[in-house]
Coordinates of C-alpha atoms in Angstrom, one line a residue:
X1 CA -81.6 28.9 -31.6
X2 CA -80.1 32.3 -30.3
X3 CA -76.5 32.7 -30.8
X4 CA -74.6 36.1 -29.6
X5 CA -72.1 38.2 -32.1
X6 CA -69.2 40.1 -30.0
X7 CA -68.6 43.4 -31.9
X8 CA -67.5 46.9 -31.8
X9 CA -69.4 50.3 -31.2
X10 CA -67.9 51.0 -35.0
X11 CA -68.9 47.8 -36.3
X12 CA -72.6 47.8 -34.5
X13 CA -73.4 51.0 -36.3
X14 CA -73.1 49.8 -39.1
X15 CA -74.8 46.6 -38.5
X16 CA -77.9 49.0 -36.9
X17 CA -77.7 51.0 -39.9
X18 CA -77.4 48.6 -42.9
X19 CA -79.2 45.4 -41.2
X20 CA -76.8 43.2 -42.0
X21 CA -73.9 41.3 -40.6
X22 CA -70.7 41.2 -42.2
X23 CA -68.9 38.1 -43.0
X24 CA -64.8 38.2 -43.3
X25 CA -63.0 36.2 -46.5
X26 CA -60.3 33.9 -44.4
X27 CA -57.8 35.9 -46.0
X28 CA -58.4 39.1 -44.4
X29 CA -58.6 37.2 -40.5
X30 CA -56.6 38.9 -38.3
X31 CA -54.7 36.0 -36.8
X32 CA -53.2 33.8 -40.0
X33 CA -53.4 30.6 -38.5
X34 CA -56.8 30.9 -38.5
X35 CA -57.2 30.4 -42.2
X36 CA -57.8 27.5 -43.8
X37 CA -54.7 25.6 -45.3
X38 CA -54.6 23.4 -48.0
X39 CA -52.0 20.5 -47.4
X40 CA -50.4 19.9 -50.6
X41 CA -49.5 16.2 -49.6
X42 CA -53.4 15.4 -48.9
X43 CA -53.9 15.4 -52.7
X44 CA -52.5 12.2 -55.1
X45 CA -50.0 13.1 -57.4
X46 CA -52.5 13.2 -59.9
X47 CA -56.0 11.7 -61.2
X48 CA -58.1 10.9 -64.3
X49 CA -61.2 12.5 -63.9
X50 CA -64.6 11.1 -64.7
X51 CA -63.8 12.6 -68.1
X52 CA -60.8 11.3 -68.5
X53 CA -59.1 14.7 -67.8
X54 CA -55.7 13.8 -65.9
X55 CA -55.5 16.0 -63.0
X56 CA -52.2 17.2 -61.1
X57 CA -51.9 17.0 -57.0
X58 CA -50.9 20.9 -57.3
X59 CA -53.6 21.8 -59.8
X60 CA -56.4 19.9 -57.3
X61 CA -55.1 21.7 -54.4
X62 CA -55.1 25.1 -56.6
X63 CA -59.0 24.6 -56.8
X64 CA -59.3 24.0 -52.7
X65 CA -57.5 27.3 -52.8
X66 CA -59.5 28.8 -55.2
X67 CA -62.7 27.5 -53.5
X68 CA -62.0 28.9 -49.7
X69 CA -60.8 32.4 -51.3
X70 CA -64.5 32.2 -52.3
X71 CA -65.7 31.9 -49.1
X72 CA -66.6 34.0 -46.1
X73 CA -67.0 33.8 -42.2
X74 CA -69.3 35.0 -39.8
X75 CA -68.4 33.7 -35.7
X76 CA -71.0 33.5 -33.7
X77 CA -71.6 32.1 -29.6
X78 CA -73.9 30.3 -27.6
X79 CA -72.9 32.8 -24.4
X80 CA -73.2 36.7 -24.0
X81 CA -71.2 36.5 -21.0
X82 CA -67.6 35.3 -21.9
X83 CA -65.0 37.5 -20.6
X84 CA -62.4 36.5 -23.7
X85 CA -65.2 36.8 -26.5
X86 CA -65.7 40.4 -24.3
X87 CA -62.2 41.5 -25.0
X88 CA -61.0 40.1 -28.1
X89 CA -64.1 40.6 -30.1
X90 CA -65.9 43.7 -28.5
X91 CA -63.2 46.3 -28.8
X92 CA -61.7 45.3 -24.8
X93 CA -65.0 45.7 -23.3
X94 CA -66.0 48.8 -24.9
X95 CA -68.3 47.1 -27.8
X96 CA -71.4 45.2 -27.6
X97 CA -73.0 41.9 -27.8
X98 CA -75.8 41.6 -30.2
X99 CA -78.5 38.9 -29.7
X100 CA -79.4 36.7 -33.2
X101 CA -82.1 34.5 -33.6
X102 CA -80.3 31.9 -35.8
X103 CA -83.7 30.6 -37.6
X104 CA -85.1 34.1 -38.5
X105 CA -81.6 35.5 -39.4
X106 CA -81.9 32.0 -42.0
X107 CA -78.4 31.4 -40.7
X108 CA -79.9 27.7 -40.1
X109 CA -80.1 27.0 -43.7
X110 CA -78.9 24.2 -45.7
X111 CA -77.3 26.3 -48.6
X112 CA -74.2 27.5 -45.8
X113 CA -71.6 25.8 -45.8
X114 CA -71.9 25.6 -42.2
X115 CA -75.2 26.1 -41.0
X116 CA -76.0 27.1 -37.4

């Protein structure tokens, strides 16, 4: 599968020059509703465990919390030709698209979180 990555001039340098692509924690996103919330009412009050640990609401929505500020993000697109991807993503029209093949990249794998 080919997928497209809208970037900068700065930031395709540095992918030319390094070979890699970055990926962003959720934290450092640029628009904060973007990031993933954890909704405190989702979790019970609290919870035994399987070893008969109880467990708080709070302290299971503490390790969501934990777990996505472990995480990071790479977007990617099925289209090189999308005027908003264009101008959000590729510095107004002045950066570049790069094409990715997703299986050779191994951005197919099972071991993401979200595979390709």
């Amino acid at each position: 599968m080919i997928v497209y990555k809208y970037v900068s001039l700065t930031a395709l340098r540095g992918i030319i020059e390094s070979h890699r692509i970055e990926f962003t924690r959720p934290i450092d996103f640029n628009d904060p509703f973007d990031q993933p919330r954890v909704l405190r009412s989702a979790y019970p009050r609290g919870m035994n465990t399987l070893f008969d640990t109880y467990v708080t609401g709070e302290e299971m929505a503490r390790n969501a919390d934990t777990t996505w500020g472990q995480c990071a993000v790479a977007s990617f697109t099925r289209t090189y030709h999308n005027g908003l991807m264009w101008s959000h993503y590729a510095d107004s029209h002045r950066g570049a698209v790069i094409e990715i093949d997703a299986d050779v990249a191994k951005l197919t794998s099972r071991g993401l979180l979200i595979p390709v």
